[in-house]
Coordinates of C-alpha atoms and ligand atoms in Angstrom, one line a residue:
M1 CA 0.0 0.0 0.0
K2 CA 1.2 3.5 -0.9
V3 CA 0.4 6.5 1.2
D4 CA -1.8 7.9 -1.5
D5 CA -4.0 4.8 -1.1
I6 CA -4.8 5.8 2.5
K7 CA -8.5 6.6 2.8
K8 CA -9.5 5.8 6.3
V9 CA -7.6 6.3 9.6
L10 CA -8.7 4.8 12.9
I11 CA -8.0 7.0 15.9
V12 CA -8.2 5.0 19.1
G13 CA -8.8 7.2 22.1
A14 CA -10.8 10.4 21.8
G15 CA -8.9 12.3 24.5
T16 CA -6.4 15.2 24.2
M17 CA -4.2 13.7 21.6
G18 CA -6.8 11.6 19.7
Q19 CA -8.7 14.8 19.1
Q20 CA -5.6 16.6 17.8
I21 CA -4.6 13.8 15.5
A22 CA -8.2 13.4 14.2
A23 CA -8.3 17.1 13.4
L24 CA -5.1 16.9 11.4
C25 CA -6.3 13.9 9.4
V26 CA -9.6 15.4 8.4
M27 CA -8.0 18.7 7.6
H28 CA -5.9 16.9 5.1
G29 CA -8.8 15.2 3.4
L30 CA -8.8 11.8 5.2
Q31 CA -11.8 9.9 6.6
V32 CA -11.5 9.2 10.3
N33 CA -13.1 6.6 12.5
L34 CA -12.9 7.8 16.1
Y35 CA -13.1 5.1 18.7
D36 CA -13.5 5.4 22.5
I37 CA -14.9 3.2 25.2
K38 CA -17.9 5.4 26.1
K39 CA -20.3 7.6 24.1
E40 CA -19.8 10.5 26.4
F41 CA -16.0 10.5 25.7
L42 CA -16.8 10.5 22.0
D43 CA -19.3 13.3 22.3
N44 CA -16.8 15.4 24.2
G45 CA -14.1 14.4 21.6
M46 CA -16.2 15.5 18.7
E47 CA -17.0 18.8 20.3
K48 CA -13.3 19.5 21.0
I49 CA -12.3 18.5 17.5
N50 CA -14.8 21.1 16.1
K51 CA -13.2 23.7 18.4
L52 CA -9.7 22.7 17.3
L53 CA -10.7 23.1 13.7
G54 CA -12.0 26.5 14.7
Y55 CA -8.5 27.3 16.1
F56 CA -6.9 26.1 12.8
V57 CA -9.4 28.4 10.8
K58 CA -8.4 31.3 13.1
H59 CA -4.7 30.7 12.4
R60 CA -5.5 30.3 8.7
F61 CA -4.5 26.7 8.2
I62 CA -7.9 26.0 6.7
T63 CA -10.8 28.0 5.6
E64 CA -14.2 28.1 7.3
D65 CA -16.0 26.3 4.5
K66 CA -13.4 23.5 4.6
R67 CA -13.9 23.2 8.4
S68 CA -17.5 21.9 8.1
A69 CA -16.5 19.5 5.3
A70 CA -13.6 18.3 7.6
C71 CA -15.9 17.7 10.5
K72 CA -18.2 15.6 8.4
R73 CA -15.3 13.2 7.6
I74 CA -15.3 11.9 11.2
T75 CA -17.4 9.0 12.3
P76 CA -17.5 8.3 16.1
Y77 CA -17.7 4.6 17.2
D78 CA -18.1 2.9 20.5
S79 CA -17.6 -0.5 18.9
L80 CA -14.0 -1.4 18.1
E81 CA -15.2 -4.1 15.7
K82 CA -17.0 -1.6 13.6
A83 CA -14.4 1.1 13.9
G84 CA -11.5 -1.0 12.8
A85 CA -13.2 -3.0 10.0
D86 CA -11.9 -1.2 7.0
V87 CA -9.1 1.2 8.0
D88 CA -5.7 1.7 6.4
I89 CA -3.7 3.0 9.4
V90 CA -4.3 3.1 13.2
S91 CA -3.1 5.9 15.5
E92 CA -3.5 4.9 19.1
S93 CA -3.7 7.5 21.9
I94 CA -5.1 5.7 24.9
P95 CA -3.7 5.8 28.5
E96 CA 0.1 5.2 29.0
D97 CA -0.1 1.5 30.1
P98 CA 1.8 -1.0 28.0
K99 CA -0.6 -3.8 29.0
L100 CA -3.7 -1.9 28.0
K101 CA -2.1 -0.8 24.7
G102 CA -1.0 -4.4 23.9
Q103 CA -4.5 -5.7 24.6
V104 CA -6.2 -3.1 22.4
F105 CA -3.7 -3.7 19.5
G106 CA -4.2 -7.5 20.0
K107 CA -8.0 -7.0 19.5
L108 CA -7.4 -4.8 16.5
N109 CA -5.1 -7.4 14.9
A110 CA -8.1 -9.7 14.7
I111 CA -10.4 -6.9 13.4
C112 CA -8.4 -4.8 11.0
P113 CA -7.5 -5.9 7.4
E114 CA -4.1 -7.4 6.7
R115 CA -2.8 -4.2 5.1
T116 CA -3.5 -2.0 8.1
I117 CA -0.4 -0.3 9.7
F118 CA -0.5 0.2 13.5
T119 CA 1.1 3.2 15.2
T120 CA 1.2 4.3 18.8
N121 CA 1.5 7.8 20.2
T122 CA 3.0 6.7 23.5
S123 CA 5.1 9.4 25.2
T124 CA 7.3 7.4 27.6
L125 CA 7.0 3.7 26.6
L126 CA 9.0 1.9 23.9
P127 CA 7.0 0.2 21.1
S128 CA 9.0 -3.0 21.7
M129 CA 7.3 -3.3 25.1
F130 CA 4.0 -4.3 23.3
A131 CA 5.1 -5.0 19.7
A132 CA 4.5 -8.8 20.1
D133 CA 1.0 -8.2 21.4
T134 CA 0.0 -6.3 18.2
G135 CA 0.3 -9.6 16.3
R136 CA 1.9 -7.7 13.4
P137 CA 5.2 -6.3 14.8
E138 CA 6.7 -5.7 11.4
R139 CA 3.7 -3.3 10.6
F140 CA 3.9 -1.4 13.9
A141 CA 5.9 1.7 14.9
A142 CA 5.6 4.8 17.1
L143 CA 4.3 7.9 15.5
H144 CA 4.6 10.5 18.3
F145 CA 2.9 13.9 18.2
H146 CA 3.6 17.0 20.2
D147 CA 1.0 19.8 20.7
T148 CA -0.2 20.0 17.1
R149 CA -1.4 23.6 17.6
V150 CA 2.2 24.8 18.1
T151 CA 4.3 22.5 16.1
T152 CA 4.3 20.1 13.1
I153 CA 7.3 18.1 14.5
V154 CA 6.6 14.4 15.0
D155 CA 8.8 11.5 15.9
V156 CA 8.8 8.3 13.8
M157 CA 10.4 5.6 16.0
P158 CA 10.7 1.9 14.9
H159 CA 11.3 -1.0 17.2
P160 CA 13.8 -3.6 16.2
G161 CA 11.1 -5.7 14.4
T162 CA 9.5 -2.8 12.3
S163 CA 9.9 -3.4 8.6
K164 CA 11.6 -0.8 6.3
E165 CA 8.4 -0.5 4.3
T166 CA 6.4 0.4 7.5
I167 CA 9.0 3.0 8.5
A168 CA 8.7 4.7 5.1
F169 CA 4.9 4.4 5.1
V170 CA 4.6 6.0 8.5
R171 CA 7.0 8.8 7.5
D172 CA 4.9 9.4 4.3
F173 CA 1.7 9.4 6.3
A174 CA 3.1 12.0 8.7
I175 CA 4.0 14.2 5.7
R176 CA 0.5 13.5 4.2
I177 CA -1.1 15.1 7.3
G178 CA 1.2 18.1 7.2
Q179 CA 3.7 17.0 9.8
T180 CA 7.5 17.2 9.8
P181 CA 8.8 13.7 10.7
I182 CA 12.0 13.3 12.8
M183 CA 13.2 9.9 11.7
M184 CA 14.7 7.9 14.6
E185 CA 17.2 5.2 13.6
R186 CA 16.4 3.2 16.7
E187 CA 14.3 3.0 19.8
S188 CA 15.2 5.5 22.5
M189 CA 13.1 6.5 25.5
G190 CA 11.7 10.0 25.2
Y191 CA 12.2 10.3 21.4
V192 CA 14.3 13.4 20.3
F193 CA 12.8 16.6 21.6
N194 CA 11.4 15.2 24.8
F195 CA 14.7 13.6 25.7
M196 CA 16.5 17.0 25.4
L197 CA 13.7 18.7 27.2
V198 CA 13.7 16.3 30.2
N199 CA 17.5 16.6 30.5
W200 CA 17.3 20.4 30.4
H201 CA 14.6 20.3 33.2
E202 CA 16.7 17.8 35.1
A203 CA 19.8 20.1 35.0
A204 CA 17.7 23.1 36.2
L205 CA 16.2 20.9 39.0
T206 CA 19.6 19.7 40.1
L207 CA 20.9 23.3 40.4
A208 CA 17.8 24.3 42.5
A209 CA 17.6 21.1 44.6
N210 CA 21.3 21.4 45.5
G211 CA 20.8 25.0 46.5
V212 CA 23.2 26.3 43.9
A213 CA 21.0 29.2 42.7
S214 CA 17.4 30.3 43.1
I215 CA 14.6 29.2 40.7
E216 CA 14.3 32.8 39.4
D217 CA 18.1 33.2 38.9
I218 CA 18.3 29.8 37.0
D219 CA 15.5 31.0 34.7
R220 CA 17.0 34.4 34.4
S221 CA 20.3 32.9 33.4
W222 CA 18.7 30.8 30.7
M223 CA 16.5 33.5 29.4
G224 CA 19.2 36.2 29.5
V225 CA 21.7 34.2 27.5
T226 CA 19.4 32.4 25.0
R227 CA 16.9 35.3 24.7
M228 CA 14.2 32.7 25.1
P229 CA 10.9 34.1 26.6
I230 CA 10.7 31.3 29.2
G231 CA 13.2 29.4 31.3
P232 CA 13.1 25.8 32.5
F233 CA 11.0 26.5 35.7
G234 CA 8.4 28.6 33.8
M235 CA 8.1 25.8 31.2
M236 CA 7.7 23.1 33.9
D237 CA 4.8 25.2 35.4
D238 CA 3.3 25.2 31.9
I239 CA 3.6 21.4 31.6
G240 CA 2.2 20.9 35.1
L241 CA 4.2 19.9 38.1
Q242 CA 2.2 16.7 38.6
T243 CA 3.4 15.5 35.2
V244 CA 7.0 16.7 35.9
W245 CA 7.0 14.9 39.2
K246 CA 5.7 11.7 37.7
I247 CA 8.3 11.7 34.9
N248 CA 11.1 12.4 37.5
D249 CA 9.7 9.8 39.9
N250 CA 9.7 7.1 37.2
M251 CA 13.3 7.9 36.2
A252 CA 14.4 8.0 39.9
R253 CA 12.8 4.6 40.5
A254 CA 14.5 3.2 37.4
T255 CA 18.0 4.6 38.0
K256 CA 18.0 4.9 41.8
D257 CA 20.3 7.8 41.2
P258 CA 20.5 9.9 44.4
Q259 CA 20.5 13.2 42.5
Q260 CA 17.4 12.2 40.6
I261 CA 15.7 11.2 43.9
R262 CA 16.6 14.6 45.4
N263 CA 15.1 16.3 42.3
T264 CA 11.9 14.3 42.6
E265 CA 11.6 15.2 46.3
F266 CA 12.1 18.9 45.3
V267 CA 9.2 18.9 42.9
K268 CA 7.0 16.7 45.2
K269 CA 7.1 19.5 47.9
Y270 CA 5.1 21.7 45.4
V271 CA 2.8 18.9 44.3
D272 CA 1.9 18.0 47.9
Q273 CA 0.8 21.6 48.6
G274 CA -1.4 21.6 45.5
F275 CA 0.9 24.0 43.6
L276 CA 0.7 22.3 40.2
G277 CA 1.7 25.2 38.0
V278 CA -0.3 27.3 35.6
K279 CA -3.4 25.2 36.0
T280 CA -3.7 25.9 39.8
K281 CA -2.4 29.5 39.4
K282 CA 0.7 28.6 41.5
G283 CA 3.7 26.5 40.9
F284 CA 7.3 27.7 40.8
Y285 CA 5.7 31.1 39.9
E286 CA 2.3 32.7 40.6
Y287 CA -0.2 33.2 37.7
P288 CA -1.6 34.8 35.6
N289 CA 1.3 37.3 35.9
P290 CA 4.4 35.2 36.6
K291 CA 7.5 37.3 37.5
Y292 CA 9.5 36.0 34.5
K293 CA 7.0 37.7 32.1
N294 CA 7.9 41.1 33.6
P295 CA 9.9 43.1 31.0
D296 CA 12.5 43.9 33.8
F297 CA 12.9 40.3 34.9
I298 CA 16.2 39.7 33.2
R299 CA 17.7 42.7 34.7
G300 CA 16.7 41.4 38.2
Ligands
NAD1 N1 -1.2 14.8 26.4 C1 0.0 15.0 25.7 O1 0.6 16.1 25.7 C2 0.6 13.9 25.0 C3 1.5 14.1 23.9 C4 2.1 13.1 23.2 C5 1.7 11.8 23.4 N2 0.8 11.5 24.5 C6 0.4 10.1 24.7 O2 -0.9 9.9 24.1 C7 -1.6 8.9 24.8 C8 -2.9 9.5 25.2 O3 -2.7 10.7 26.0 P1 -3.9 11.8 26.2 O4 -3.2 12.9 26.8 O5 -4.6 12.0 24.9 O6 -4.8 11.0 27.2 P2 -6.3 11.3 27.6 O7 -6.5 10.8 28.9 O8 -6.7 12.8 27.3 O9 -7.1 10.4 26.5 C9 -7.1 9.0 26.5 C10 -8.4 8.5 26.0 O10 -8.3 7.1 25.8 C11 -9.6 6.6 26.2 N3 -9.4 5.1 26.5 C12 -9.2 4.5 27.7 N4 -9.1 3.2 27.5 C13 -9.4 3.0 26.2 C14 -9.5 1.8 25.4 N5 -9.3 0.6 26.0 N6 -9.8 1.9 24.1 C15 -10.0 3.1 23.6 N7 -9.9 4.3 24.3 C16 -9.6 4.2 25.6 C17 -10.1 7.4 27.3 O11 -11.5 7.3 27.5 C18 -9.6 8.8 26.9 O12 -10.7 9.4 26.1 C19 -0.7 8.5 26.0 O13 0.0 7.4 25.6 C20 0.2 9.7 26.1 O14 1.5 9.3 26.7 C21 0.2 12.5 25.2

């Protein structure tokens, strides 16, 4: 199958990422079957996709008349059997649990046609953790999206059993839906951008947790030299400190590295007080007017 032959995409999971990927596909003329476990999740997903398309109209990625045509290309399903019956490619965005992902792909293997390519949008797992469960490991790879409203960068990451044809197909699919694929030569936890980002955050947390400099001075240093409008702590507040803590905690448990454990404890103190970042109006900074956005911040 060539990428031009793709007609129908199955999006599994109608949450944050499923909505974004569905919007991209229909904007680029593809039919989407959207599957979730409950009708209410599908209703919510459809409403959010419509809003997302509105965002893309506002930013001139599509025109208003194309928006309604795009919306009509989505069919919601709460039956996996019906949703997967005649699709060319699957994009999975369900919770970050390798067992659950494996089970769902296993079911899809029995439902989908032979030609169907399977992709996972996992953030922190490796596709090899559940490749065997898919029943078609050679036609399975990770296609990982970031926030599609701000970037077109996606990661294409094979596992050792992914065929060359599948890698090329997934790359072409990403391009077909307007994305810029970063082609990974092999599996690596965190893909490309997220790996760099996590290590940048880790360096900033190490400085703060060891009492080397204040949170504000660490951000001031980064912003002052790079001229970026945000530093590592401002960005962690954006992401949400619960998520930052969870990522650090997973790493600390895996490595048992004393510094990583200290960094995890440093973030946990904020999480325990309910200071989760922008979403709770308090994290490392206070919102909606965090100090680092003050024009005089860099001068101190
Ligand atoms: N949120 C992000 O910024 C982001 C970015 C890149 C990748 N990811 C990855 O995408 C995946 C989904 O993340 P999300 O943020 O969209 O989560 P989410 O919680 O917003 O959505 C997950 C959806 O999956 C549904 N679901 C649960 N079990 C299911 C099943 N058995 N079959 C079908 N649907 C099921 C849920 O009802 C929910 O609607 C995760 O693997 C995550 O790591 C997330």
